[in-house]
CSV table of C-alpha atoms in Angstrom, one decimal:
chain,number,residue,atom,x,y,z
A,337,UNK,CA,122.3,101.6,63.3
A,338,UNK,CA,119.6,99.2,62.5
A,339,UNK,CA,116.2,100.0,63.4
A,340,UNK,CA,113.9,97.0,64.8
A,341,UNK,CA,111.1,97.1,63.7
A,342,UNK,CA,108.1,97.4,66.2
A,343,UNK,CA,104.4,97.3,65.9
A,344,UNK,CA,102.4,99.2,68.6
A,345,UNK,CA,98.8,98.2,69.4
A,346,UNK,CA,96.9,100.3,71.0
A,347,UNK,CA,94.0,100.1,74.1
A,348,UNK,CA,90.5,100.3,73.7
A,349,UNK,CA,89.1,103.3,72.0
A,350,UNK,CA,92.6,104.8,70.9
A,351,UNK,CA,94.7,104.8,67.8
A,352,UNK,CA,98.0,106.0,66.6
A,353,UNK,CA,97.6,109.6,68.9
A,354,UNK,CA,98.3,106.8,71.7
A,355,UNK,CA,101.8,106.4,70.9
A,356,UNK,CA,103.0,109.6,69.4
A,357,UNK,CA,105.7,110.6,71.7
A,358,UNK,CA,107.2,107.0,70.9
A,359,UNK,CA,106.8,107.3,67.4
A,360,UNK,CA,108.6,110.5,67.2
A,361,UNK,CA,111.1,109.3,70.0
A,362,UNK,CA,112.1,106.1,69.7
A,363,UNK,CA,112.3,106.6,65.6
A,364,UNK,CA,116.5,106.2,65.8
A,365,UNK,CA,115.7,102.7,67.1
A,366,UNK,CA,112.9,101.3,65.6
A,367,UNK,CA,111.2,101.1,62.2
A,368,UNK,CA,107.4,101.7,64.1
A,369,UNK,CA,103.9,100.8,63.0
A,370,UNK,CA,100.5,101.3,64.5
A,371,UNK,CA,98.3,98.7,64.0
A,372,UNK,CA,94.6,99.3,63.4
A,373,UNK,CA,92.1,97.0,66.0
A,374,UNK,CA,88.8,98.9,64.9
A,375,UNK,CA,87.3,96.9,62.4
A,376,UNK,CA,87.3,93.2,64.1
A,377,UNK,CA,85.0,92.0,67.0
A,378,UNK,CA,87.2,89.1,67.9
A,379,UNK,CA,91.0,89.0,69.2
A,380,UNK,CA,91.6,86.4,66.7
A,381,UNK,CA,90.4,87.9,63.5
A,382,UNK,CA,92.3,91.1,65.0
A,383,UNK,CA,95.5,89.4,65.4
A,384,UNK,CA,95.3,87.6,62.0
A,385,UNK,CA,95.2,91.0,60.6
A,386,UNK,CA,98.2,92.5,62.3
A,387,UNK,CA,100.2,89.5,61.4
A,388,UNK,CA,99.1,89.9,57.6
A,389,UNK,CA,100.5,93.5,58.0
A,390,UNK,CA,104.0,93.0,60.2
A,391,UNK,CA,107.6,92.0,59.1
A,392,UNK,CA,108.2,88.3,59.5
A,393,UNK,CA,109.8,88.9,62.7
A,394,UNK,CA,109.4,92.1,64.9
A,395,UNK,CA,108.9,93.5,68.3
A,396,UNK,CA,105.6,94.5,69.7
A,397,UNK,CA,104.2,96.7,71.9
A,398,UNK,CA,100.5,96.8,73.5
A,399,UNK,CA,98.7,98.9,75.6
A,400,UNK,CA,95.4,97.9,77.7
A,401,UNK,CA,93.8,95.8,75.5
A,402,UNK,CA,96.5,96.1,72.9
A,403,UNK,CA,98.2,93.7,75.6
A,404,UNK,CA,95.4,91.4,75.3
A,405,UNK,CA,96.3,91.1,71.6
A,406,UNK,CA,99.4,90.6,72.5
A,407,UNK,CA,98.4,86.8,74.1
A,408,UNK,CA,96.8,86.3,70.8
A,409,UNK,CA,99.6,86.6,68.7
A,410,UNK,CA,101.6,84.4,71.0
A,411,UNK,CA,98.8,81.7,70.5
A,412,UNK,CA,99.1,82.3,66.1
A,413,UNK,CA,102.5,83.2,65.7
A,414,UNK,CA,105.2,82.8,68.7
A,415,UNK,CA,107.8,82.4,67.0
A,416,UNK,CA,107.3,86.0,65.1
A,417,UNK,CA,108.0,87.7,68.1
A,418,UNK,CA,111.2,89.1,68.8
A,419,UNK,CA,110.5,91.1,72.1
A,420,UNK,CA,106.9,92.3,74.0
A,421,UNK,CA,106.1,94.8,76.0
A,422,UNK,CA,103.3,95.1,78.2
A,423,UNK,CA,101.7,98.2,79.2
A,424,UNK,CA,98.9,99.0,81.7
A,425,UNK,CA,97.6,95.8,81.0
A,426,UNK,CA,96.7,92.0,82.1
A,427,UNK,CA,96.5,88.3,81.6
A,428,UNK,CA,93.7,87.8,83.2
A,429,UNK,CA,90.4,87.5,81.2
A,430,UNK,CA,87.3,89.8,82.7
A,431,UNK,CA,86.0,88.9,85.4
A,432,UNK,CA,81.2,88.3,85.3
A,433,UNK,CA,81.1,91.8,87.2
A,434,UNK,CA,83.6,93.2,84.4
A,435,UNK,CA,81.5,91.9,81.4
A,436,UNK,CA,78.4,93.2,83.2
A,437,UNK,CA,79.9,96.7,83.1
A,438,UNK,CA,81.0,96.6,79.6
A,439,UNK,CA,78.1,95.2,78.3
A,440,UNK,CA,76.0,98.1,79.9
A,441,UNK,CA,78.4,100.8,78.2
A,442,UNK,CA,77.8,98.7,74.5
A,443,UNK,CA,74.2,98.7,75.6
A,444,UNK,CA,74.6,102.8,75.9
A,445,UNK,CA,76.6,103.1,73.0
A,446,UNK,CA,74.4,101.3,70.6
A,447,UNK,CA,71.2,103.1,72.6
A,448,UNK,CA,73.3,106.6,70.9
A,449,UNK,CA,74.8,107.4,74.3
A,450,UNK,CA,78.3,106.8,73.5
A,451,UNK,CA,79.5,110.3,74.4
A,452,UNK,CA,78.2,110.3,77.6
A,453,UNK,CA,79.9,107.1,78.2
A,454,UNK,CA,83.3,108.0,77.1
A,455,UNK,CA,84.2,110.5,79.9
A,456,UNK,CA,83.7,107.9,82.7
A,457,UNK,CA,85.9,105.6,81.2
A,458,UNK,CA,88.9,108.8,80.5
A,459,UNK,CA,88.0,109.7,84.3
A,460,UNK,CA,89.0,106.1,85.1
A,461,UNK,CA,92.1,106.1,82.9
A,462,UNK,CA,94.1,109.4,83.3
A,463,UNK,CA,95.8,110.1,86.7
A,464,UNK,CA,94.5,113.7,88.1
A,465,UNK,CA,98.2,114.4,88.6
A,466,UNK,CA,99.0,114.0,85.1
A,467,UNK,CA,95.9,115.9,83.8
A,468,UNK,CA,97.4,118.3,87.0
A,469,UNK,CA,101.2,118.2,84.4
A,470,UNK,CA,99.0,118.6,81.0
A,471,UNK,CA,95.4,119.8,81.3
A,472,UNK,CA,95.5,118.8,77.1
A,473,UNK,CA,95.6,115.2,78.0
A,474,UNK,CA,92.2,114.9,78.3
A,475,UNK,CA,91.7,116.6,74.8
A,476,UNK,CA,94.0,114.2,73.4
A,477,UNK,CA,92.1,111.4,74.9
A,478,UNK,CA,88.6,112.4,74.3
A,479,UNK,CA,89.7,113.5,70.2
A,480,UNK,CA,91.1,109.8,70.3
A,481,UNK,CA,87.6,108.4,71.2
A,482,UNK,CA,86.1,110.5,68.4
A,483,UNK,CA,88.0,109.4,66.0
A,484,UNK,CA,87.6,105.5,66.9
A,485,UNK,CA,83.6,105.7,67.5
A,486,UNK,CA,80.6,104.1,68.7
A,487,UNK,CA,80.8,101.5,66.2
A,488,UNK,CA,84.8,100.1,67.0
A,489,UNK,CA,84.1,100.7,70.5
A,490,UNK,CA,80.9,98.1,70.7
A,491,UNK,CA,83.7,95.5,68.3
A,492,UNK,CA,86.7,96.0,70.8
A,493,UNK,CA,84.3,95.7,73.6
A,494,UNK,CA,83.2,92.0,72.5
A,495,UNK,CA,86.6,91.2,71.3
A,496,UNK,CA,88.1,92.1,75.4
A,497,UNK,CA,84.7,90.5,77.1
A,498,UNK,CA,85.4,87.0,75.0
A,499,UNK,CA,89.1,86.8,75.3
A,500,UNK,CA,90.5,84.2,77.4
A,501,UNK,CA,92.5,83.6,80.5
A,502,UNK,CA,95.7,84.0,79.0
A,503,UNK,CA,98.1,82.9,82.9
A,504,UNK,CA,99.3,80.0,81.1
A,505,UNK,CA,100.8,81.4,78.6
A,506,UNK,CA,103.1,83.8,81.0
A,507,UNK,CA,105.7,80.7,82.2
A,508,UNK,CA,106.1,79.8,78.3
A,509,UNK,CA,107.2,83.6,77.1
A,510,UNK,CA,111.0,83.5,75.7
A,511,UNK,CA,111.4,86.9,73.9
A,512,UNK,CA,112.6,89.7,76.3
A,513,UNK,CA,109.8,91.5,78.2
A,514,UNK,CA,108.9,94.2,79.4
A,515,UNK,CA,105.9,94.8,81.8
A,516,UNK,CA,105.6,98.8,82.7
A,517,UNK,CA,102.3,100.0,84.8
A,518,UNK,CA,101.6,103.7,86.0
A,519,UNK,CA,101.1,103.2,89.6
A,520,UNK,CA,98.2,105.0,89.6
A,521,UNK,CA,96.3,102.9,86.9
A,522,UNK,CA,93.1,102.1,88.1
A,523,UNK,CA,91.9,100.1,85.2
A,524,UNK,CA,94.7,97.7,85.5
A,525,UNK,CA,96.0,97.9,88.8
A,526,UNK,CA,99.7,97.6,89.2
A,527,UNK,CA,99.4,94.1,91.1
A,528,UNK,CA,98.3,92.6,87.8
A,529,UNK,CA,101.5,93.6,85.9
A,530,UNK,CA,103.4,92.5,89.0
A,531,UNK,CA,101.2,89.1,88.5
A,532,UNK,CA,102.7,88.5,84.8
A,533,UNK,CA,106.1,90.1,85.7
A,534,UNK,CA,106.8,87.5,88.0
A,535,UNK,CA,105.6,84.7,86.1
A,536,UNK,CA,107.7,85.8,82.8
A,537,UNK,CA,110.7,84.3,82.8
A,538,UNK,CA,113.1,87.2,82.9
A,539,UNK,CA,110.6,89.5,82.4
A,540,UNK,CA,111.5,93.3,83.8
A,541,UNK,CA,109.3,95.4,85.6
A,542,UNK,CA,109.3,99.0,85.3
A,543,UNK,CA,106.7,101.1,87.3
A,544,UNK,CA,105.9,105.0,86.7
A,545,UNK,CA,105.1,107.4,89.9
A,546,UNK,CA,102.4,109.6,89.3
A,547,UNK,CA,100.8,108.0,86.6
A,548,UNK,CA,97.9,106.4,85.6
A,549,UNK,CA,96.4,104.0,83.0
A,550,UNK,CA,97.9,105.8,79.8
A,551,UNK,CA,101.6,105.5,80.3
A,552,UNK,CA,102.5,106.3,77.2
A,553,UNK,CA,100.6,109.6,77.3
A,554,UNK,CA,101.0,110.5,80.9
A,555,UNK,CA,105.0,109.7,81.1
A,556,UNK,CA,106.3,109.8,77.7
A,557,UNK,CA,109.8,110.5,79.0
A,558,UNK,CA,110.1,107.7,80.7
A,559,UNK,CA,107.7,105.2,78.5
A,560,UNK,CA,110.5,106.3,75.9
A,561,UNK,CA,113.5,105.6,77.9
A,562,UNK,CA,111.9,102.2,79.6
A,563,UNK,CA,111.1,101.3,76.0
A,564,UNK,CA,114.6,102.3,74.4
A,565,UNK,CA,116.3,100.2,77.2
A,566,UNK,CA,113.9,97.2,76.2
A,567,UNK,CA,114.8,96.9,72.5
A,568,UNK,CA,118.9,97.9,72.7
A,569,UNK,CA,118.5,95.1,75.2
């Protein structure tokens, strides 16, 4: 069988530890890569350096604000884009109340705080019922924020707070989609993947019970088989 290949972009504050269940499952299928969005401070310097990296035509994956990216490579390189999926994520751009609150936890980070800002945002992102499944999910998480730092997490913050709306893009999407939320996910609430779902042309819409912001973490089961069904598509 030939494998697609697929690039995975991860959310804010997480790297390839994000996607590991898919990497290991979905490896019959796909020829995987985990793109890197910690040294940019700007989507489109971030997407011009995924697209230096990716085959010349692939699949693509985003979580969070890895699906924020993904509007950006739709705007650079459209036609590169075999399929998308779009997880736990939105089109909209922040709204002045969202910006406020990120700018305060850049504020905290650069003040040295950062570790006392990460747990409020993995409080907001894992459901209790899947920390309830796997008490290590929060180690997972917090070891993810580690790794990525104060420094990335002030960059991806200003890359998200300047992105734009990205709604009139959604009508204009040819490549099969996927949109898949955790019904739980607080960060991105499930009405804003049912926002872009319906305004994708034949876009499908997979939501997970008992799950929160981190699909691929808190279902990996079913991210897997949603995912598997989306490229053998």
């Amino acid at each position: 069988m030939t494998r697609l290949p697929l690039v995975f972009l991860p959310g804010l504050l997480c790297d390839a530890a994000l996607w590991r269940a898919q990497l290991e499952g979905l490896r019959d299928v796909a020829d995987m890569q985990v793109a890197d969005l910690t040294q940019a401070d700007n989507f489109a310097d971030m997407a011009a350096h995924v697209l230096g990296r990716a085959p010349a035509r692939f699949a693509l994956a985003g979580l969070s604000m890895g699906g924020y990216l993904a509007f950006e490579l739709l705007r650079q390189a459209p036609t590169r884009i075999a399929r998308m999926a779009l997880i736990d994520t939105s089109a909209r751009a922040d709204t002045p109340e969202q910006q406020r609150r990120r700018q305060l936890f850049v504020n905290h980070a650069k003040r040295g705080k950062f570790k006392g800002v990460t747990p409020q945002l993995i409080h907001n992102w894992v459901s209790p019922k899947s920390t309830a499944r796997d008490p290590s999910l929060i180690d997972t998480v917090e070891a993810m924020t580690n790794r990525v730092g104060a420094d990335a997490f002030c960059r991806q913050q200003n890359a998200i707070m300047g992105r734009p709306d990205s709604r009139d893009l959604l009508a204009q999407i040819a490549c099969p989609t996927l949109v898949l939320c955790g019904r739980e996910d607080q960060a991105t609430p499930l009405a804003l993947s049912q926002e872009m779902a319906a305004d994708i042309p034949g876009s499908q819409l997979r939501v997970l019970d008992d799950c929160g912001h981190l699909a691929t973490l808190e279902k990996p089961a079913e991210t897997n088989d949603a995912l598997r069904r989306w490229l053998l598509a």
